[in-house]
Amino acid sequence: NAGVTQTPKFQVLKTGQSMTLQCAQDMNHEYMSWYRQDPGMGLRLIHYSVGAGITDQGEVPNGYNVSRSTTEDFPLRLLSAAPSQTSVYFCASSPSRRVGFSNQPQHFGDGTRLSIL
Amino acid sequence: GENVEQHPSTLSVQEGDSAVIKCTYSDSASNYFPWYKQELGKGPQLIIDIRSNVGEKKDQRIAVTLNKTAKHFSLHITETQPEDSAVYFCAASRTQFYFGTGTSLTVIP
């Protein structure tokens, strides 16, 4: 049982490049989310999904796309990277939404450290 | 949206002393308040949580208190140990999670 797995752990991009941050969980969790963590700003929600085929925007969605084709995977796409997207990105998951996904503990991956030059 | 404020941003205590971290929130409809511990290079890990129908919860050396009227909640760590040194985040949730800006706790041996 690996929990939440994020790849890659580190990445350096040039402005304008695109890339996909991968997130997979093996706990059969319905709720998955992406956060970015910047110094002095805590974690801010980018996008989230309450189940396969359903996604929604969080607090800071601009410049990011997501999709959820399976329960296990929730990739985050940067279509045209900008220096302002330099950050540490965390993926998290929670169990079934049937009892209210917002009221359950989230399990976090170890993050992807992204630098955009 | 929700606004969560966390204080202090840094905290140093002697080993064996207690540490207290406080958070306030703005949305009275928030009903779930978790606390996370983040070690260097790792993702946040849940250490304790509390729901709005409970005023206090304790798990060994860690306790959380919630005052819904004042809209604030606090983390209490007693008998601190060097391995408690980390960054701690509070969060408040109704439909989405909103995190505080973190407290860097250092326990001095």
Short mmCIF file of C-alpha atoms in Angstrom, two decimals:
data_model
loop_
_atom_site.label_atom_id
_atom_site.label_comp_id
_atom_site.label_asym_id
_atom_site.label_seq_id
_atom_site.Cartn_x
_atom_site.Cartn_y
_atom_site.Cartn_z
CA ASN A 1 0.00 0.00 0.00
CA ALA A 2 1.94 3.00 -1.29
CA GLY A 3 -0.63 5.70 -0.43
CA VAL A 4 -0.33 8.80 -2.65
CA THR A 5 2.53 8.71 -5.16
CA GLN A 6 3.70 11.81 -7.01
CA THR A 7 6.12 11.92 -9.91
CA PRO A 8 8.48 13.46 -10.69
CA LYS A 9 9.97 14.64 -7.36
CA PHE A 10 11.90 17.49 -9.01
CA GLN A 11 11.55 19.26 -12.35
CA VAL A 12 13.07 22.30 -14.02
CA LEU A 13 11.24 23.85 -16.97
CA LYS A 14 11.73 26.78 -19.25
CA THR A 15 9.03 29.42 -19.62
CA GLY A 16 6.45 28.31 -22.14
CA GLN A 17 7.11 24.59 -21.83
CA SER A 18 4.33 22.21 -20.91
CA MET A 19 4.37 19.27 -18.56
CA THR A 20 2.18 16.94 -16.55
CA LEU A 21 2.59 16.23 -12.86
CA GLN A 22 1.44 12.74 -12.04
CA CYS A 23 -0.52 11.66 -8.98
CA ALA A 24 -1.73 8.15 -8.18
CA GLN A 25 -3.35 6.68 -5.10
CA ASP A 26 -4.01 3.04 -4.26
CA MET A 27 -6.51 3.52 -1.44
CA ASN A 28 -9.63 3.64 -3.64
CA HIS A 29 -10.27 7.22 -2.51
CA GLU A 30 -12.92 9.14 -4.41
CA TYR A 31 -11.73 12.63 -3.56
CA MET A 32 -8.42 13.90 -4.94
CA SER A 33 -6.93 17.37 -5.01
CA TRP A 34 -3.91 19.42 -6.03
CA TYR A 35 -2.31 22.14 -3.91
CA ARG A 36 0.60 24.46 -4.38
CA GLN A 37 2.78 25.48 -1.45
CA ASP A 38 4.63 28.77 -1.53
CA PRO A 39 6.72 30.32 1.26
CA GLY A 40 4.56 32.17 3.77
CA MET A 41 1.31 31.23 2.02
CA GLY A 42 0.47 27.78 3.25
CA LEU A 43 -1.23 25.37 0.84
CA ARG A 44 -3.65 26.69 -1.74
CA LEU A 45 -6.12 24.50 -3.60
CA ILE A 46 -5.70 24.42 -7.39
CA HIS A 47 -8.23 21.82 -8.58
CA TYR A 48 -10.09 18.94 -7.05
CA SER A 49 -12.15 15.93 -8.06
CA VAL A 50 -14.93 14.14 -6.18
CA GLY A 51 -14.82 11.09 -8.44
CA ALA A 52 -13.90 9.78 -11.87
CA GLY A 53 -15.11 12.13 -14.59
CA ILE A 54 -15.77 15.04 -12.18
CA THR A 55 -13.40 17.94 -11.57
CA ASP A 56 -13.79 21.46 -10.22
CA GLN A 57 -11.71 24.57 -9.60
CA GLY A 58 -10.17 25.52 -6.32
CA GLU A 59 -8.74 28.80 -5.10
CA VAL A 60 -5.94 29.25 -7.70
CA PRO A 61 -6.89 27.32 -10.89
CA ASN A 62 -5.52 29.64 -13.59
CA GLY A 63 -2.77 28.12 -15.74
CA TYR A 64 -3.58 24.54 -14.72
CA ASN A 65 -5.75 21.79 -16.17
CA VAL A 66 -6.83 18.48 -14.66
CA SER A 67 -8.75 15.39 -15.66
CA ARG A 68 -9.92 12.31 -13.78
CA SER A 69 -10.42 9.33 -16.05
CA THR A 70 -9.85 6.73 -13.33
CA THR A 71 -10.30 6.61 -9.57
CA GLU A 72 -6.56 6.09 -9.08
CA ASP A 73 -5.03 8.88 -11.17
CA PHE A 74 -5.35 12.66 -11.10
CA PRO A 75 -2.74 14.38 -13.31
CA LEU A 76 -2.10 18.13 -13.23
CA ARG A 77 -1.14 19.81 -16.50
CA LEU A 78 0.73 23.04 -17.03
CA LEU A 79 0.06 24.04 -20.63
CA SER A 80 2.51 26.96 -20.84
CA ALA A 81 4.72 27.24 -17.77
CA ALA A 82 5.36 30.67 -16.23
CA PRO A 83 7.90 31.66 -13.54
CA SER A 84 4.97 32.41 -11.18
CA GLN A 85 4.22 28.69 -11.20
CA THR A 86 7.51 27.88 -9.50
CA SER A 87 6.33 26.10 -6.37
CA VAL A 88 6.02 22.81 -4.54
CA TYR A 89 2.95 20.88 -5.67
CA PHE A 90 1.13 18.41 -3.47
CA CYS A 91 -1.52 15.91 -4.38
CA ALA A 92 -3.92 14.65 -1.72
CA SER A 93 -6.78 12.16 -1.47
CA SER A 94 -9.66 11.43 0.89
CA PRO A 95 -12.04 8.47 1.24
CA SER A 96 -15.56 8.22 -0.08
CA ARG A 97 -17.51 11.39 -0.61
CA ARG A 98 -20.70 9.73 0.51
CA VAL A 99 -20.21 11.03 4.05
CA GLY A 100 -18.99 14.44 2.93
CA PHE A 101 -15.52 14.62 1.43
CA SER A 102 -14.65 17.88 3.10
CA ASN A 103 -14.96 16.31 6.53
CA GLN A 104 -12.40 13.59 6.16
CA PRO A 105 -8.62 13.58 6.59
CA GLN A 106 -6.55 14.05 3.49
CA HIS A 107 -3.55 11.88 2.67
CA PHE A 108 -0.75 13.81 0.98
CA GLY A 109 2.00 12.74 -1.37
CA ASP A 110 5.58 13.94 -0.84
CA GLY A 111 5.34 16.66 -3.45
CA THR A 112 6.86 17.75 -6.75
CA ARG A 113 9.33 20.61 -6.58
CA LEU A 114 8.95 22.61 -9.80
CA SER A 115 11.22 25.43 -10.95
CA ILE A 116 10.43 27.48 -14.04
CA LEU A 117 13.19 29.59 -15.51
CA GLY B 1 -14.14 32.34 0.75
CA GLU B 2 -12.69 31.18 4.04
CA ASN B 3 -9.72 32.97 5.60
CA VAL B 4 -7.54 31.07 8.07
CA GLU B 5 -4.93 32.90 10.11
CA GLN B 6 -2.26 31.05 12.08
CA HIS B 7 0.05 32.29 14.83
CA PRO B 8 2.87 32.30 15.63
CA SER B 9 4.84 31.78 12.44
CA THR B 10 7.84 30.49 14.42
CA LEU B 11 8.01 28.96 17.87
CA SER B 12 10.97 27.71 19.90
CA VAL B 13 10.52 25.75 23.12
CA GLN B 14 12.74 23.80 25.45
CA GLU B 15 12.37 20.05 25.41
CA GLY B 16 9.69 19.03 27.88
CA ASP B 17 7.83 22.34 27.71
CA SER B 18 4.43 22.81 26.06
CA ALA B 19 3.76 24.40 22.68
CA VAL B 20 0.55 26.13 21.62
CA ILE B 21 -0.38 27.16 18.08
CA LYS B 22 -3.52 29.16 17.39
CA CYS B 23 -5.71 29.58 14.33
CA THR B 24 -8.74 31.71 13.56
CA TYR B 25 -11.21 31.25 10.72
CA SER B 26 -13.80 33.50 9.14
CA ASP B 27 -16.54 31.21 7.76
CA SER B 28 -18.91 30.20 10.54
CA ALA B 29 -20.12 27.31 8.35
CA SER B 30 -16.71 25.58 8.44
CA ASN B 31 -17.19 22.29 10.26
CA TYR B 32 -13.94 20.35 10.12
CA PHE B 33 -10.57 21.44 11.48
CA PRO B 34 -7.52 19.23 10.89
CA TRP B 35 -3.92 19.82 11.96
CA TYR B 36 -1.01 18.64 9.84
CA LYS B 37 2.69 18.17 10.57
CA GLN B 38 5.16 18.62 7.75
CA GLU B 39 8.74 17.48 7.97
CA LEU B 40 11.42 18.72 5.62
CA GLY B 41 11.03 17.32 2.13
CA LYS B 42 7.80 15.49 2.97
CA GLY B 43 4.11 16.05 2.49
CA PRO B 44 1.83 17.14 5.36
CA GLN B 45 0.65 14.35 7.66
CA LEU B 46 -2.51 14.53 9.71
CA ILE B 47 -1.82 14.53 13.45
CA ILE B 48 -5.23 15.36 14.89
CA ASP B 49 -8.58 16.72 13.76
CA ILE B 50 -11.78 18.01 15.31
CA ARG B 51 -15.30 18.46 14.06
CA SER B 52 -17.58 21.35 14.86
CA ASN B 53 -19.78 19.35 17.23
CA VAL B 54 -16.83 18.72 19.57
CA GLY B 55 -15.03 21.24 21.78
CA GLU B 56 -11.86 19.33 22.59
CA LYS B 57 -10.02 16.23 21.47
CA LYS B 58 -6.88 14.64 22.85
CA ASP B 59 -4.47 12.03 21.57
CA GLN B 60 -1.61 11.30 23.96
CA ARG B 61 0.57 14.45 24.03
CA ILE B 62 -1.48 16.30 21.42
CA ALA B 63 -4.77 18.08 21.97
CA VAL B 64 -6.96 20.40 19.94
CA THR B 65 -9.58 22.81 21.25
CA LEU B 66 -12.31 24.53 19.25
CA ASN B 67 -14.28 27.65 20.15
CA LYS B 68 -17.01 28.01 17.53
CA THR B 69 -18.35 31.24 18.98
CA ALA B 70 -15.00 32.97 18.71
CA LYS B 71 -14.09 31.04 15.56
CA HIS B 72 -10.71 29.90 16.73
CA PHE B 73 -9.01 26.59 17.40
CA SER B 74 -5.69 25.68 18.93
CA LEU B 75 -3.14 22.87 18.92
CA HIS B 76 -1.50 21.97 22.21
CA ILE B 77 1.60 19.77 22.39
CA THR B 78 2.74 18.79 25.87
CA GLU B 79 6.10 17.33 26.95
CA THR B 80 7.67 18.35 23.66
CA GLN B 81 10.45 16.24 22.19
CA PRO B 82 13.08 17.06 19.53
CA GLU B 83 11.18 14.92 17.02
CA ASP B 84 8.23 17.31 17.35
CA SER B 85 10.30 19.89 15.45
CA ALA B 86 8.52 20.50 12.14
CA VAL B 87 6.13 22.88 10.41
CA TYR B 88 2.53 22.63 11.59
CA PHE B 89 -0.49 23.69 9.53
CA CYS B 90 -4.06 24.21 10.60
CA ALA B 91 -6.97 24.03 8.16
CA ALA B 92 -10.68 24.77 8.11
CA SER B 93 -13.15 23.10 5.79
CA ARG B 94 -16.76 23.25 4.70
CA THR B 95 -16.65 22.34 1.00
CA GLN B 96 -12.95 23.03 0.43
CA PHE B 97 -9.90 23.02 2.66
CA TYR B 98 -8.30 26.35 3.55
CA PHE B 99 -4.91 26.21 5.22
CA GLY B 100 -3.11 28.51 7.60
CA THR B 101 0.36 29.78 6.68
CA GLY B 102 2.18 27.39 9.01
CA THR B 103 4.15 27.46 12.25
CA SER B 104 7.77 26.35 12.33
CA LEU B 105 8.27 24.64 15.69
CA THR B 106 11.76 24.04 17.04
CA VAL B 107 12.23 21.95 20.18
CA ILE B 108 15.59 22.66 21.78
CA PRO B 109 17.16 19.65 23.52
#
